[in-house]
XYZ file of C-alpha atoms in Angstrom:
754
model
C 10.469 -59.140 -74.156
C 9.018 -55.846 -72.804
C 7.137 -55.325 -76.062
C 5.699 -58.822 -75.685
C 4.388 -58.084 -72.191
C 3.040 -54.719 -73.321
C 1.091 -56.351 -76.177
C -0.483 -58.761 -73.709
C -1.483 -55.908 -71.377
C -2.895 -53.855 -74.239
C -5.164 -56.722 -75.305
C -6.719 -57.197 -71.893
C -10.287 -55.859 -72.275
C -10.746 -54.789 -68.615
C -7.915 -52.268 -68.507
C -4.762 -51.645 -66.450
C -3.060 -48.537 -65.112
C 0.163 -48.110 -63.166
C 1.492 -45.190 -61.051
C 4.937 -44.677 -59.594
C 5.708 -44.083 -55.918
C 4.798 -40.419 -56.411
C 1.267 -41.386 -57.566
C 1.957 -40.279 -61.160
C 0.732 -42.369 -64.095
C 3.482 -44.304 -65.895
C 1.179 -46.684 -67.775
C -2.430 -46.415 -68.998
C -3.750 -49.265 -71.172
C -5.731 -48.733 -74.347
C -8.750 -50.395 -72.760
C -8.662 -47.770 -70.020
C -8.475 -45.046 -72.664
C -11.418 -46.512 -74.512
C -13.598 -46.751 -71.411
C -12.740 -43.370 -69.889
C -12.426 -41.485 -73.170
C -9.066 -40.133 -71.900
C -6.021 -40.647 -74.077
C -2.845 -42.115 -72.688
C -0.977 -38.940 -73.627
C -3.275 -36.877 -71.396
C -2.790 -39.186 -68.409
C 0.892 -40.086 -68.379
C 2.785 -37.944 -65.803
C -0.422 -36.716 -64.152
C -1.356 -37.375 -60.517
C -3.732 -40.265 -59.990
C -5.812 -38.475 -57.350
C -6.793 -35.704 -59.724
C -8.934 -38.299 -61.572
C -10.472 -39.941 -58.515
C -13.868 -38.613 -57.290
C -14.156 -37.740 -53.603
C -16.720 -40.421 -52.956
C -16.796 -43.651 -51.098
C -16.411 -46.970 -52.863
C -18.498 -50.022 -52.398
C -17.122 -51.108 -49.084
C -17.665 -47.608 -47.595
C -14.005 -46.801 -47.670
C -12.838 -43.767 -49.599
C -10.599 -44.722 -52.521
C -7.857 -42.437 -51.215
C -7.958 -44.261 -47.869
C -7.910 -47.631 -49.604
C -5.003 -46.550 -51.785
C -3.049 -45.331 -48.735
C -3.755 -48.528 -46.853
C -2.388 -50.674 -49.680
C 0.632 -48.397 -49.962
C 1.370 -48.792 -46.235
C 0.513 -52.466 -45.815
C 1.954 -53.616 -49.180
C -0.981 -56.015 -49.317
C -3.284 -56.171 -52.397
C -6.851 -55.023 -51.799
C -10.016 -55.664 -53.784
C -12.401 -52.760 -54.490
C -15.903 -52.384 -55.860
C -17.689 -49.762 -57.814
C -15.396 -46.845 -58.286
C -17.615 -44.323 -60.114
C -15.887 -42.542 -62.991
C -17.361 -40.140 -65.514
C -16.173 -40.465 -69.094
C -16.103 -37.813 -71.778
C -19.558 -38.785 -73.014
C -21.027 -37.858 -69.671
C -21.758 -41.437 -68.732
C -20.875 -42.957 -65.361
C -18.710 -46.068 -65.352
C -18.467 -48.261 -62.287
C -15.234 -50.192 -62.013
C -14.246 -53.010 -59.718
C -10.919 -54.686 -59.493
C -7.760 -54.980 -57.445
C -4.984 -52.661 -56.265
C -1.590 -54.378 -56.329
C 1.450 -52.692 -54.676
C 4.756 -52.707 -56.580
C 7.992 -53.067 -54.577
C 11.655 -52.710 -55.358
C 14.339 -55.312 -54.684
C 14.346 -54.320 -51.001
C 10.579 -54.733 -50.749
C 10.028 -50.978 -50.359
C 6.972 -49.420 -51.945
C 7.730 -48.319 -55.504
C 4.308 -47.789 -57.111
C 0.816 -49.180 -57.578
C -0.893 -51.202 -60.311
C -4.646 -51.319 -60.747
C -6.251 -54.257 -62.598
C -9.818 -53.556 -63.691
C -11.936 -56.706 -63.447
C -15.348 -55.368 -64.394
C -16.658 -52.186 -66.012
C -20.329 -51.296 -66.249
C -21.676 -48.200 -67.910
C -24.823 -46.335 -67.106
C -26.060 -43.824 -69.625
C -27.680 -40.839 -68.055
C -30.271 -38.521 -69.437
C -29.410 -34.852 -69.558
C -31.953 -34.129 -66.817
C -30.634 -36.935 -64.641
C -27.100 -35.767 -65.290
C -28.034 -32.163 -64.466
C -29.870 -33.231 -61.282
C -26.903 -35.304 -60.227
C -24.487 -32.434 -60.786
C -26.750 -30.079 -58.818
C -27.029 -32.602 -56.009
C -23.281 -33.044 -55.963
C -22.730 -29.272 -55.929
C -25.253 -28.883 -53.120
C -23.625 -31.622 -51.080
C -20.215 -30.160 -51.780
C -21.455 -26.722 -50.651
C -22.904 -28.165 -47.440
C -19.706 -30.118 -46.844
C -17.475 -27.100 -47.375
C -19.534 -24.958 -44.988
C -19.460 -27.684 -42.331
C -17.115 -27.191 -39.344
C -16.016 -30.810 -39.767
C -12.655 -31.214 -41.501
C -11.761 -34.676 -42.826
C -8.159 -35.891 -42.661
C -6.157 -38.918 -43.702
C -2.843 -39.093 -41.841
C 0.056 -41.486 -42.197
C 1.014 -43.122 -38.914
C 4.444 -41.510 -38.918
C 6.072 -38.868 -36.733
C 3.789 -35.852 -36.386
C 1.420 -37.334 -38.985
C 2.110 -36.385 -42.639
C -1.189 -35.650 -44.411
C -2.389 -37.728 -47.386
C -5.753 -36.029 -47.664
C -7.577 -33.065 -46.092
C -10.952 -31.644 -47.052
C -11.240 -28.211 -48.620
C -12.791 -26.576 -45.570
C -9.386 -26.593 -43.915
C -9.514 -23.077 -45.340
C -11.375 -22.006 -42.155
C -7.970 -22.151 -40.453
C -6.278 -20.240 -43.288
C -4.664 -23.276 -44.945
C -5.309 -24.978 -48.305
C -5.273 -28.772 -48.849
C -2.155 -28.335 -51.026
C -0.257 -26.914 -48.014
C -0.415 -30.433 -46.580
C -0.636 -32.822 -49.550
C 2.440 -31.166 -51.039
C 4.132 -31.899 -47.678
C 5.084 -28.264 -47.186
C 3.354 -28.828 -43.837
C 2.661 -31.878 -41.747
C -0.116 -31.976 -39.211
C 2.257 -31.691 -36.239
C 3.360 -28.277 -37.553
C -0.014 -26.734 -36.738
C -0.497 -28.386 -33.325
C 0.161 -25.855 -30.547
C 3.751 -26.310 -29.245
C 2.497 -26.632 -25.661
C 0.106 -29.445 -26.675
C 2.223 -31.312 -29.247
C 3.931 -33.682 -26.812
C 0.625 -34.414 -25.083
C -0.922 -35.398 -28.445
C 2.122 -37.509 -29.288
C 1.828 -39.339 -25.964
C -1.906 -39.909 -26.436
C -1.396 -41.278 -29.960
C 1.363 -43.570 -28.673
C -1.021 -44.952 -26.047
C -3.525 -45.801 -28.803
C -0.903 -47.456 -30.997
C 0.824 -49.349 -28.176
C -2.428 -50.336 -26.478
C -3.876 -51.877 -29.595
C -6.825 -49.504 -29.667
C -8.696 -48.588 -32.851
C -10.254 -45.236 -32.016
C -8.593 -42.045 -30.878
C -10.303 -38.992 -29.372
C -8.636 -35.895 -27.916
C -9.039 -32.148 -27.568
C -6.045 -29.866 -28.129
C -5.060 -26.533 -29.588
C -3.893 -25.737 -33.092
C -2.461 -22.614 -34.677
C -4.152 -21.034 -37.675
C -2.051 -19.705 -40.527
C -2.327 -16.196 -38.984
C -1.119 -17.501 -35.622
C -4.486 -17.498 -33.840
C -4.985 -20.254 -31.269
C -8.042 -22.459 -31.807
C -9.321 -25.487 -29.900
C -10.259 -28.624 -31.856
C -11.550 -32.065 -30.985
C -10.160 -34.969 -33.011
C -11.997 -38.234 -33.586
C -10.128 -40.722 -35.733
C -9.723 -44.414 -36.456
C -6.363 -46.156 -36.610
C -5.732 -48.447 -39.595
C -3.148 -51.171 -39.198
C -1.294 -53.576 -41.543
C -2.174 -57.280 -41.680
C 0.365 -57.873 -38.902
C -0.966 -55.056 -36.679
C 1.522 -52.301 -37.432
C -0.101 -48.790 -37.365
C -0.450 -47.571 -40.956
C -2.750 -44.532 -41.133
C -5.378 -42.492 -39.278
C -8.697 -41.635 -40.859
C -10.765 -39.064 -39.029
C -12.081 -35.580 -38.511
C -11.291 -32.468 -36.461
C -13.952 -29.988 -35.352
C -13.355 -26.420 -34.158
C -14.626 -26.284 -30.540
C -13.061 -22.945 -29.571
C -16.342 -21.249 -28.692
C -17.402 -24.218 -26.614
C -14.055 -24.193 -24.773
C -14.451 -20.479 -24.117
C -17.932 -21.075 -22.765
C -16.658 -23.958 -20.629
C -13.801 -21.814 -19.297
C -16.220 -18.986 -18.527
C -18.429 -21.496 -16.749
C -15.476 -22.883 -14.790
C -14.464 -19.363 -13.766
C -18.011 -18.619 -12.756
C -18.200 -21.842 -10.773
C -14.818 -21.145 -9.139
C -15.964 -17.629 -8.287
C -19.228 -18.951 -6.892
C -17.395 -21.654 -4.935
C -14.902 -19.091 -3.633
C -17.717 -16.817 -2.464
C -19.699 -19.793 -1.168
C -16.858 -21.248 0.894
C -15.237 -17.994 2.047
C -18.348 -16.029 2.838
C -18.458 -14.757 6.445
C -22.120 -15.798 6.346
C -23.612 -19.271 6.400
C -25.022 -20.269 2.991
C -27.108 -23.344 2.183
C -29.220 -24.643 -0.726
C -32.421 -26.646 -0.473
C -34.601 -28.416 -3.013
C -38.253 -27.858 -3.917
C -39.302 -29.895 -0.861
C -37.240 -27.821 1.581
C -34.538 -30.476 2.057
C -31.029 -29.018 2.439
C -28.709 -30.167 -0.362
C -25.494 -28.249 0.422
C -23.994 -25.781 2.874
C -20.693 -23.994 3.433
C -18.290 -24.323 6.363
C -19.601 -21.238 8.125
C -23.077 -22.760 8.151
C -21.671 -25.768 9.990
C -19.773 -23.582 12.464
C -22.715 -21.315 13.217
C -25.048 -24.208 14.086
C -22.311 -26.551 15.411
C -23.262 -29.272 12.910
C -21.397 -31.858 10.867
C -21.947 -31.915 7.108
C -23.809 -35.237 7.409
C -26.182 -33.671 9.932
C -26.819 -30.685 7.645
C -27.214 -32.380 4.258
C -30.630 -33.997 3.973
C -32.156 -31.991 6.807
C -35.898 -31.727 6.058
C -36.791 -28.198 7.164
C -40.622 -28.367 6.827
C -40.726 -31.513 8.995
C -37.896 -30.833 11.452
C -37.915 -27.078 12.150
C -39.239 -26.439 15.666
C -39.139 -22.637 15.460
C -42.521 -21.613 14.025
C -41.290 -18.130 13.007
C -38.472 -19.632 10.943
C -40.876 -22.124 9.396
C -43.155 -19.249 8.333
C -40.191 -17.493 6.725
C -39.310 -20.731 4.863
C -42.868 -21.170 3.532
C -42.613 -17.761 1.844
C -40.188 -19.403 -0.623
C -42.842 -21.898 -1.725
C -45.037 -18.905 -2.564
C -42.191 -17.500 -4.715
C -41.417 -14.800 -2.151
C -38.452 -14.003 0.052
C -38.647 -14.844 3.735
C -36.926 -13.236 6.713
C -36.300 -14.556 10.218
C -34.521 -13.007 13.169
C -34.420 -14.416 16.663
C -32.827 -16.916 19.020
C -32.838 -20.189 17.068
C -32.396 -23.548 18.790
C -31.083 -26.257 16.473
C -33.083 -29.495 16.874
C -29.953 -31.410 15.825
C -27.092 -29.840 17.818
C -29.377 -28.299 20.508
C -27.292 -25.133 20.225
C -29.144 -21.832 20.643
C -27.797 -18.980 18.523
C -29.156 -15.504 17.748
C -29.614 -15.670 13.967
C -30.743 -13.603 11.030
C -31.868 -15.792 8.114
C -32.989 -14.691 4.641
C -34.671 -17.237 2.350
C -34.785 -16.681 -1.447
C -36.590 -18.882 -4.010
C -34.976 -20.410 -7.108
C -37.530 -20.245 -9.924
C -37.143 -22.020 -13.276
C -37.811 -20.411 -16.649
C -41.153 -22.168 -16.649
C -42.035 -20.493 -13.348
C -41.815 -23.553 -11.107
C -40.051 -23.633 -7.726
C -36.778 -25.541 -7.980
C -35.701 -24.858 -4.418
C -34.089 -21.965 -2.645
C -31.075 -20.416 -0.964
C -30.683 -19.496 2.686
C -28.258 -16.846 3.984
C -27.548 -17.230 7.703
C -25.812 -14.633 9.866
C -24.750 -15.197 13.464
C -25.833 -11.928 15.121
C -24.351 -12.731 18.548
C -21.939 -9.799 18.333
C -24.690 -7.475 17.158
C -26.917 -8.533 20.043
C -24.034 -8.017 22.439
C -23.409 -4.612 20.865
C -27.081 -3.738 21.271
C -26.960 -4.737 24.921
C -23.745 -2.769 25.339
C -25.392 0.199 23.640
C -28.324 0.005 26.014
C -25.922 -0.126 28.943
C -23.913 2.746 27.466
C -27.065 4.788 27.000
C -28.007 4.060 30.587
C -24.600 5.266 31.780
C -24.779 8.286 29.502
C -28.194 9.173 30.861
C -26.836 8.860 34.405
C -23.852 11.109 33.595
C -26.074 13.489 31.638
C -28.494 13.940 34.490
C -25.860 14.104 37.234
C -23.291 16.344 35.522
C -21.952 19.393 37.407
C -22.666 21.567 34.363
C -25.934 22.419 32.670
C -26.146 20.523 29.353
C -28.134 21.633 26.330
C -28.576 19.886 22.976
C -30.054 22.056 20.249
C -30.282 21.931 16.466
C -28.578 24.359 14.075
C -31.609 26.682 14.222
C -31.316 26.917 18.008
C -34.307 24.714 18.858
C -33.555 22.971 22.154
C -33.859 19.174 21.794
C -32.686 17.949 25.205
C -31.504 19.364 28.563
C -30.366 17.811 31.820
C -31.871 18.326 35.257
C -29.273 20.901 36.334
C -30.110 23.155 33.372
C -33.755 23.072 34.414
C -32.983 23.803 38.071
C -30.495 26.590 37.359
C -32.695 28.497 34.915
C -35.962 27.890 36.760
C -37.762 26.239 33.817
C -39.204 22.752 33.583
C -37.708 20.427 30.953
C -40.834 20.661 28.832
C -40.657 24.479 28.962
C -36.994 24.531 27.909
C -37.609 22.169 24.978
C -40.116 24.695 23.623
C -37.637 27.605 23.927
C -34.915 28.607 21.466
C -31.401 28.746 22.922
C -31.020 32.416 21.933
C -33.983 33.328 24.188
C -31.899 32.235 27.208
C -29.039 34.637 26.378
C -28.811 38.259 27.584
C -29.748 40.667 24.718
C -26.383 42.356 25.246
C -24.651 39.147 24.066
C -27.168 38.151 21.365
C -25.216 39.371 18.308
C -21.969 37.950 19.623
C -23.742 34.656 20.322
C -24.878 34.364 16.673
C -21.279 34.844 15.462
C -20.043 32.251 17.934
C -22.591 29.699 16.724
C -21.471 30.228 13.126
C -17.859 29.626 14.220
C -18.864 26.410 16.001
C -20.588 25.126 12.866
C -17.522 25.929 10.741
C -14.853 24.516 13.097
C -16.952 21.851 14.801
C -16.239 23.152 18.304
C -15.742 26.300 20.374
C -15.485 27.716 23.912
C -16.725 31.187 24.838
C -18.408 33.145 27.604
C -21.895 34.624 27.686
C -24.666 35.474 30.145
C -27.842 33.414 30.533
C -31.130 34.825 31.823
C -33.196 32.765 34.262
C -36.991 32.551 34.291
C -37.154 35.199 37.035
C -34.896 37.558 35.023
C -31.628 37.184 36.940
C -28.295 36.845 35.100
C -25.795 33.996 35.323
C -22.368 34.345 33.674
C -21.493 31.022 32.026
C -18.704 29.475 29.983
C -20.187 27.560 27.029
C -18.150 24.626 25.720
C -19.868 23.569 22.484
C -19.307 20.831 19.923
C -21.089 19.674 16.754
C -22.533 16.148 17.181
C -24.924 13.692 15.516
C -28.104 13.425 17.551
C -30.882 11.062 16.517
C -29.601 11.079 12.929
C -29.350 14.869 12.652
C -26.551 17.405 13.080
C -26.868 19.173 16.420
C -24.807 21.147 18.950
C -23.946 19.868 22.419
C -23.317 22.772 24.828
C -22.002 22.502 28.411
C -22.809 25.659 30.380
C -20.552 26.143 33.409
C -21.575 28.724 36.017
C -18.560 31.066 36.337
C -20.059 33.502 38.844
C -17.341 32.781 41.419
C -14.628 32.900 38.784
C -15.843 36.290 37.589
C -15.835 37.542 41.184
C -12.267 36.235 41.607
C -11.229 37.864 38.310
C -12.494 41.200 39.515
C -10.520 40.816 42.731
C -7.479 39.752 40.723
C -7.792 42.770 38.437
C -7.979 45.048 41.456
C -4.887 43.383 42.918
C -3.108 43.630 39.559
C -3.825 47.342 39.403
C -2.388 47.771 42.878
C 0.700 45.760 41.871
C 1.092 47.889 38.760
C 1.099 51.032 40.856
C 3.591 49.482 43.283
C 5.752 48.390 40.356
C 5.810 51.916 38.974
C 6.894 53.157 42.376
C 9.593 50.474 42.515
C 10.796 51.455 39.051
C 11.017 55.043 40.254
C 12.945 53.959 43.352
C 15.216 51.740 41.233
C 15.910 54.684 38.963
C 16.610 56.861 41.961
C 18.946 54.162 43.298
C 20.816 53.930 39.987
C 21.118 57.721 39.839
C 22.261 57.777 43.462
C 24.863 55.084 42.863
C 26.073 56.871 39.755
C 26.356 60.202 41.535
C 27.969 58.714 44.637
C 30.415 56.714 42.525
C 31.522 59.762 40.602
C 31.706 61.800 43.812
C 33.854 59.099 45.425
C 36.067 58.769 42.350
C 37.540 62.294 42.655
C 38.768 62.217 46.322
C 39.760 58.569 45.946
C 42.077 59.434 43.082
C 43.769 62.061 45.261
C 44.034 59.699 48.255
C 45.553 56.933 46.113
C 47.949 59.330 44.398
C 49.287 60.952 47.571
C 49.436 57.607 49.363
C 51.651 56.211 46.606
C 53.926 59.304 46.848
C 54.323 58.805 50.613
C 54.693 54.974 50.251
C 57.396 55.400 47.638
C 59.220 57.799 50.146
C 59.189 60.680 47.692
C 58.491 63.095 50.569
C 60.937 61.494 52.969
C 62.173 58.292 54.504
C 59.624 56.107 56.371
C 60.321 53.775 59.251
C 59.017 50.196 59.148
C 55.762 50.924 60.974
C 55.050 53.910 58.743
C 55.896 51.824 55.658
C 53.515 49.071 56.784
C 50.722 51.553 57.494
C 51.066 53.259 54.116
C 51.022 49.838 52.404
C 47.615 49.138 54.000
C 46.349 52.542 52.874
C 47.534 51.977 49.257
C 46.075 48.461 49.094
C 42.680 49.460 50.462
C 42.505 52.536 48.293
C 43.061 50.225 45.291
C 40.213 47.965 46.476
C 38.025 50.983 46.936
C 38.910 52.140 43.416
C 37.833 48.818 41.981
C 34.568 48.960 43.891
C 33.863 52.455 42.643
C 34.783 51.426 39.063
C 32.359 48.494 39.301
C 29.556 50.712 40.519
C 30.232 53.236 37.774
C 30.354 50.422 35.109
C 27.057 48.965 36.331
C 25.447 52.417 36.403
C 26.615 53.165 32.875
C 25.417 49.736 31.725
C 21.947 50.338 33.122
C 21.837 53.677 31.379
C 23.191 52.215 28.143
C 26.128 54.609 28.153
C 29.055 52.168 27.971
C 31.225 52.760 24.939
C 33.695 50.220 23.541
C 36.774 50.929 21.482
C 37.311 47.836 19.296
C 40.671 47.142 17.658
C 42.874 44.097 16.940
C 44.141 42.830 20.310
C 46.709 40.204 21.294
C 45.073 38.290 24.140
C 48.483 37.348 25.608
C 49.138 41.039 26.379
C 45.727 41.379 28.012
C 46.557 38.348 30.203
C 49.933 39.864 31.177
C 48.312 43.213 32.137
C 45.668 41.484 34.253
C 48.309 39.370 36.053
C 50.344 42.508 36.741
C 47.274 44.216 38.268
C 46.595 41.285 40.637
C 50.130 40.052 41.203
C 50.529 41.984 44.434
C 47.547 40.228 46.099
C 48.570 36.839 44.665
C 52.084 37.107 46.099
C 50.855 38.518 49.397
C 48.552 35.504 49.858
C 51.353 33.101 48.960
C 49.608 31.597 45.916
C 51.343 29.916 42.991
C 50.466 31.420 39.575
C 51.132 29.385 36.434
C 50.574 30.756 32.936
C 50.103 28.435 29.959
C 49.463 30.591 26.894
C 49.914 29.136 23.384
C 52.331 30.900 21.092
C 51.097 32.711 17.980
C 47.556 33.069 19.250
C 45.336 34.800 16.664
C 44.200 38.331 17.375
C 40.689 39.178 18.478
C 38.688 42.297 17.749
C 38.183 43.843 21.201
C 38.462 46.661 23.696
C 41.782 46.016 25.444
C 40.916 48.043 28.534
C 37.532 46.295 29.067
C 39.056 42.848 28.457
C 41.800 43.613 30.980
C 39.148 44.599 33.541
C 37.281 41.321 32.812
C 40.368 39.123 33.347
C 41.427 41.166 36.384
C 38.000 40.464 37.950
C 38.374 36.707 37.233
C 41.901 36.611 38.738
C 40.756 38.683 41.715
C 37.922 36.135 42.379
C 40.351 33.193 42.026
C 42.743 34.875 44.467
C 39.936 35.701 46.885
C 38.496 32.156 47.064
C 41.797 30.207 47.088
C 43.505 29.483 50.404
C 47.173 30.370 51.057
C 49.537 27.974 49.323
C 46.966 27.234 46.611
C 47.453 27.446 42.857
C 46.008 29.585 40.071
C 46.465 28.646 36.400
C 45.799 30.898 33.410
C 45.506 29.106 30.034
C 44.834 30.389 26.523
C 44.668 28.432 23.236
C 42.965 28.432 19.823
C 39.777 26.363 19.469
C 37.128 26.319 16.666
C 38.060 29.788 15.313
C 37.957 31.193 18.873
C 40.491 32.005 21.582
C 39.645 29.925 24.636
C 40.807 31.373 28.000
C 40.653 29.433 31.287
C 41.210 30.789 34.808
C 41.593 27.735 37.067
C 41.914 27.620 40.869
C 41.876 24.899 43.498
C 39.944 26.969 45.984
C 36.677 26.423 47.863
C 34.556 25.661 44.749
C 30.846 26.358 44.172
C 27.787 24.115 44.696
C 26.520 22.872 41.290
C 22.933 24.064 41.793
C 24.102 27.663 42.379
C 26.300 28.023 39.278
C 23.438 29.256 36.980
C 22.889 32.303 39.243
C 26.510 33.532 39.469
C 26.259 35.998 36.584
C 23.288 37.842 38.088
C 23.756 41.374 39.436
C 24.594 41.592 43.166
C 24.383 37.779 43.512
C 26.472 36.080 46.198
C 26.167 32.519 47.397
C 25.270 33.525 50.930
C 25.734 36.441 53.289
C 28.732 34.804 54.933
C 30.671 35.099 51.668
C 30.505 38.867 51.881
C 31.664 38.827 55.474
C 34.491 36.356 54.889
C 35.709 37.327 51.409
C 34.218 40.738 50.789
C 32.909 41.959 47.427
C 29.752 43.479 45.956
C 28.508 40.610 43.788
C 29.087 42.692 40.634
C 32.344 41.139 39.352
C 30.970 38.194 37.335
C 27.967 40.276 36.237
C 30.367 42.873 34.739
C 32.528 40.099 33.194
C 29.472 38.684 31.366
C 28.512 42.154 30.071
C 32.024 42.608 28.632
C 32.130 39.079 27.071
C 28.665 39.513 25.574
C 29.729 42.833 24.050
C 32.572 40.924 22.320
C 30.145 38.234 20.933
C 31.821 35.683 23.179
C 30.701 33.160 25.726
C 31.494 32.741 29.433
C 30.650 29.808 31.707
C 31.812 28.116 34.923
C 32.714 24.539 35.891
C 33.154 23.920 39.603
C 33.292 21.157 42.178
C 32.605 22.184 45.743
C 35.768 21.825 47.896
C 38.024 21.165 44.879
C 38.105 24.343 42.842
C 36.651 26.357 39.980
C 37.345 26.884 36.271
C 36.032 29.960 34.477
C 35.902 29.614 30.648
C 35.895 32.543 28.233
C 35.666 32.051 24.431
C 36.174 35.068 22.172
C 35.926 34.963 18.340
C 39.065 35.418 16.272
C 39.490 38.466 14.063
C 38.292 37.630 10.539
C 41.274 37.383 8.202
């Protein structure tokens, strides 16, 4: 049966060919072979499109588009005049019908083409050559065109059925798409793909035929390019989208230009709207066409009042109108003054600059006005005038002579006092150099001083000025570098110091007298120290004998004493001991003044020093009926000290505590380790000391008042000597006291380094 059908097909004169669903020939009738001059063996298995010319067919639809439409719609289509060239070089024009072939499920399975009519046109060699040249020229123009033709299937992300060769401008070849290695959606920029999908859906759902959109694509090298797509949607007989036929054009440069323009416009708008100045545009007739917010604020106008304002007709200020008319002469115009708006009636001090806008042909297209509210500047000018008036008043009424001169010494300005003091008129002084007013004796020094002022910017020094009649005036010049009338100058205030110089001379004379008196006092003080030293040593010898023999008698070594004799000898022993301490203090002070005190430093246990000091003062403590408590920490560290001097120091502190504590009172001696020091406290609950007098207690011969000496006795040397001893041991001594409640003396001595 198949052979029967094949014989029928072979005998049809018009010709038949059949391709499978992959567009490959599976049948090519003998009639087709005869007409085209192509054998069946050459065709079978080859792709149909490789034999189809890239031309339109009779109904202005490209054969590829027609073929795709039939494939998608499964509806037969008639075609006219497909031009084919046979092996003889002749052109055959074929018309016929494309018939889709389906499988049992009505899915596309191939295409059959039935040729109804074939005409042949024999061409001369020249005509053939001209046609080939024309085709090559058209093909060359087409390939160099930025327009790229596409045929897309209306499926997801648009598989490509056909693309023109100039897709190469994006780095791709047509085979990249027709082989389905790529679909069109693969080259759409990922950020734009969904937008394109949505736009295509709107076309398909809305029943539209034409689609236009701009979006980005990626070239094969990854470069981003902008394209505009213009395509037509083809549908099946029942309206289902089947394919898109259209073009894309590279519009990257245009998009760049548009973006640059948008940026420029945004920048202009930003400057226009945010300018601190008022800005407005006007047309060639002087009618305002736009203005920024500041323009409205400055003139207190609404936008409706500003836009359309005819300046040549409505301006009342003739000076501003003259400035405007400069624009119509292709010049800039300037106005400054108090402008009264004819619309808002507001009067504002303004500065306005008009600039023309001139076309390339040289005609006036309008202009731009820049408006500045100069209210603050006017106020500043008025303030400056007032300030200058005040300055002039201060300048002329100052108590000092004032000179302003340049760096060469040429006097530029003087006040009235300078003129009066020196005996010159102002005009005379302005024609004199500043150095001519200085005594020749000070001239060289004056030059050096001026150089210093220029380097540092200021300076104060003394000199002598010479008046017109030749008299001298000592002055103190206070100078500073300033800007005067746009130039660097020096402002000098000359103060007459005649009286001060006279007072200085008197003061120097008095100082000399004091110096002489001080030398005499030093001599007397030295004599006093020598006297005290000599007297102390002279007293020391008989006092030692008196104390020694008194102790022998008191201890009844020379015989028994009755009670009265015992009492009398006790008084003698006690007072001789007090006298010994006084003499020792005077000798210590004298040696200290002479720098002759020697210390014998060795490791010392402070607890033993405390015991020795208590033993020395215990007699007076018991006699006065005082309670003595000792609170000394065990295992106190040793200190590096002079045991004898430390004992004297603590004895003095205990003696003071005993002296200023009433009968029945209490004295406490404490010692403990603190911060690598031994801290000693001598505490009493005696009369106390006023707080404001405590800082003076360690001064030599200081006592709170004269009544202290009468009531308690003493020389005022005890605490002074204690401080000398503590200082020699690198320690610290201080006093806390509350008047009427008692006193605490603190002594801190550094531990011996281990």
